């Protein structure tokens, strides 16, 4: 193989590995200070507090925002509001 072709293949492999790693990096961001703080407020009155924190963190990591308050206000964060399962339905369990 020519050196240029080897470099191209190595670059492509690196890019593919990076693409495969992105979803896990997003979920790990759910533990970020920003998401933790916003989700603590959002889920403060939830009856299923642990579930709320989990799904809020996932949504926050994807959207980089959380609506203010403990309910509603989803228009403040369209990504969060419009998250679907891929079949046009709201995500289940939906972002709190």
PDB file of C-alpha atoms in Angstrom:
ATOM      1  CA  UNK A   1       0.000   0.000   0.000  1.00  0.00           C
ATOM      2  CA  UNK A   2       1.202   3.509  -0.761  1.00  0.00           C
ATOM      3  CA  UNK A   3       1.838   5.838   2.209  1.00  0.00           C
ATOM      4  CA  UNK A   4      -0.979   8.179   1.132  1.00  0.00           C
ATOM      5  CA  UNK A   5      -3.452   5.278   0.946  1.00  0.00           C
ATOM      6  CA  UNK A   6      -2.339   4.003   4.369  1.00  0.00           C
ATOM      7  CA  UNK A   7      -2.846   7.449   5.885  1.00  0.00           C
ATOM      8  CA  UNK A   8      -6.275   7.705   4.274  1.00  0.00           C
ATOM      9  CA  UNK A   9      -7.329   4.298   5.648  1.00  0.00           C
ATOM     10  CA  UNK A  10      -6.015   5.206   9.122  1.00  0.00           C
ATOM     11  CA  UNK A  11      -7.927   8.492   9.030  1.00  0.00           C
ATOM     12  CA  UNK A  12     -11.103   6.735   7.953  1.00  0.00           C
ATOM     13  CA  UNK A  13     -10.775   4.161  10.739  1.00  0.00           C
ATOM     14  CA  UNK A  14     -10.233   6.912  13.303  1.00  0.00           C
ATOM     15  CA  UNK A  15     -13.313   8.734  12.038  1.00  0.00           C
ATOM     16  CA  UNK A  16     -15.443   5.564  12.250  1.00  0.00           C
ATOM     17  CA  UNK A  17     -14.290   4.845  15.801  1.00  0.00           C
ATOM     18  CA  UNK A  18     -15.106   8.420  16.766  1.00  0.00           C
ATOM     19  CA  UNK A  19     -18.597   8.132  15.263  1.00  0.00           C
ATOM     20  CA  UNK A  20     -19.232   4.931  17.170  1.00  0.00           C
ATOM     21  CA  UNK A  21     -18.054   6.519  20.430  1.00  0.00           C
ATOM     22  CA  UNK A  22     -20.238   9.658  20.195  1.00  0.00           C
ATOM     23  CA  UNK A  23     -23.448   8.159  21.666  1.00  0.00           C
ATOM     24  CA  UNK A  24     -21.631   6.950  24.767  1.00  0.00           C
ATOM     25  CA  UNK A  25     -19.941  10.336  25.130  1.00  0.00           C
ATOM     26  CA  UNK A  26     -23.345  12.043  25.057  1.00  0.00           C
ATOM     27  CA  UNK A  27     -24.715   9.812  27.796  1.00  0.00           C
ATOM     28  CA  UNK A  28     -21.640  10.437  29.932  1.00  0.00           C
ATOM     29  CA  UNK A  29     -22.277  14.182  29.553  1.00  0.00           C
ATOM     30  CA  UNK A  30     -25.564  13.574  31.335  1.00  0.00           C
ATOM     31  CA  UNK A  31     -23.501  13.625  34.524  1.00  0.00           C
ATOM     32  CA  UNK A  32     -22.147  17.080  33.730  1.00  0.00           C
ATOM     33  CA  UNK A  33     -22.598  19.909  36.225  1.00  0.00           C
ATOM     34  CA  UNK A  34     -24.874  21.778  33.824  1.00  0.00           C
ATOM     35  CA  UNK A  35     -27.236  18.853  33.315  1.00  0.00           C
ATOM     36  CA  UNK A  36     -27.110  17.755  36.958  1.00  0.00           C
ATOM     37  CA  UNK A  37     -28.133  21.202  38.170  1.00  0.00           C
ATOM     38  CA  UNK A  38     -30.861  21.769  35.593  1.00  0.00           C
ATOM     39  CA  UNK A  39     -32.293  18.270  36.030  1.00  0.00           C
ATOM     40  CA  UNK A  40     -32.250  18.556  39.839  1.00  0.00           C
ATOM     41  CA  UNK A  41     -34.590  21.545  39.518  1.00  0.00           C
ATOM     42  CA  UNK A  42     -36.687  19.969  36.761  1.00  0.00           C
ATOM     43  CA  UNK A  43     -37.183  16.735  38.723  1.00  0.00           C
ATOM     44  CA  UNK A  44     -37.489  18.214  42.224  1.00  0.00           C
ATOM     45  CA  UNK A  45     -41.229  17.471  42.444  1.00  0.00           C
ATOM     46  CA  UNK A  46     -41.331  14.263  40.382  1.00  0.00           C
ATOM     47  CA  UNK A  47     -42.916  11.241  42.041  1.00  0.00           C
ATOM     48  CA  UNK A  48     -40.324   8.983  40.350  1.00  0.00           C
ATOM     49  CA  UNK A  49     -37.333  11.197  41.090  1.00  0.00           C
ATOM     50  CA  UNK A  50     -34.602   8.731  40.027  1.00  0.00           C
ATOM     51  CA  UNK A  51     -36.278   7.959  36.692  1.00  0.00           C
ATOM     52  CA  UNK A  52     -36.837  11.653  36.061  1.00  0.00           C
ATOM     53  CA  UNK A  53     -33.160  12.434  36.716  1.00  0.00           C
ATOM     54  CA  UNK A  54     -32.031   9.608  34.435  1.00  0.00           C
ATOM     55  CA  UNK A  55     -34.160  10.600  31.441  1.00  0.00           C
ATOM     56  CA  UNK A  56     -33.711  14.317  31.975  1.00  0.00           C
ATOM     57  CA  UNK A  57     -29.941  13.748  31.952  1.00  0.00           C
ATOM     58  CA  UNK A  58     -30.126  11.807  28.685  1.00  0.00           C
ATOM     59  CA  UNK A  59     -32.294  14.490  27.072  1.00  0.00           C
ATOM     60  CA  UNK A  60     -30.054  17.262  28.400  1.00  0.00           C
ATOM     61  CA  UNK A  61     -26.945  15.569  27.040  1.00  0.00           C
ATOM     62  CA  UNK A  62     -28.547  15.339  23.613  1.00  0.00           C
ATOM     63  CA  UNK A  63     -30.120  18.804  23.530  1.00  0.00           C
ATOM     64  CA  UNK A  64     -27.760  20.798  25.779  1.00  0.00           C
ATOM     65  CA  UNK A  65     -30.755  22.430  27.439  1.00  0.00           C
ATOM     66  CA  UNK A  66     -33.524  21.702  29.940  1.00  0.00           C
ATOM     67  CA  UNK A  67     -36.759  23.700  30.184  1.00  0.00           C
ATOM     68  CA  UNK A  68     -37.083  25.833  33.322  1.00  0.00           C
ATOM     69  CA  UNK A  69     -39.376  24.882  36.172  1.00  0.00           C
ATOM     70  CA  UNK A  70     -40.642  21.503  37.278  1.00  0.00           C
ATOM     71  CA  UNK A  71     -43.071  20.963  34.389  1.00  0.00           C
ATOM     72  CA  UNK A  72     -44.109  22.495  31.071  1.00  0.00           C
ATOM     73  CA  UNK A  73     -42.082  25.281  29.431  1.00  0.00           C
ATOM     74  CA  UNK A  74     -40.881  22.840  26.772  1.00  0.00           C
ATOM     75  CA  UNK A  75     -40.995  25.551  24.106  1.00  0.00           C
ATOM     76  CA  UNK A  76     -37.829  26.948  25.718  1.00  0.00           C
ATOM     77  CA  UNK A  77     -35.966  23.926  24.358  1.00  0.00           C
ATOM     78  CA  UNK A  78     -37.371  22.697  21.004  1.00  0.00           C
ATOM     79  CA  UNK A  79     -34.930  19.772  20.780  1.00  0.00           C
ATOM     80  CA  UNK A  80     -36.073  18.526  24.184  1.00  0.00           C
ATOM     81  CA  UNK A  81     -39.735  19.106  23.304  1.00  0.00           C
ATOM     82  CA  UNK A  82     -39.571  17.391  19.903  1.00  0.00           C
ATOM     83  CA  UNK A  83     -37.503  14.324  20.831  1.00  0.00           C
ATOM     84  CA  UNK A  84     -39.150  11.220  19.337  1.00  0.00           C
ATOM     85  CA  UNK A  85     -38.615   7.482  19.189  1.00  0.00           C
ATOM     86  CA  UNK A  86     -37.924   7.708  15.456  1.00  0.00           C
ATOM     87  CA  UNK A  87     -41.455   6.578  14.645  1.00  0.00           C
ATOM     88  CA  UNK A  88     -42.947  10.028  15.132  1.00  0.00           C
ATOM     89  CA  UNK A  89     -44.038   9.308  18.695  1.00  0.00           C
ATOM     90  CA  UNK A  90     -42.715  11.204  21.696  1.00  0.00           C
ATOM     91  CA  UNK A  91     -39.847   9.443  23.375  1.00  0.00           C
ATOM     92  CA  UNK A  92     -40.945   6.947  26.031  1.00  0.00           C
ATOM     93  CA  UNK A  93     -40.310   7.564  28.799  1.00  0.00           C
ATOM     94  CA  UNK A  94     -40.531  11.112  27.521  1.00  0.00           C
ATOM     95  CA  UNK A  95     -38.207  13.861  28.583  1.00  0.00           C
ATOM     96  CA  UNK A  96     -39.693  15.127  31.854  1.00  0.00           C
TER      97      UNK A  96
END
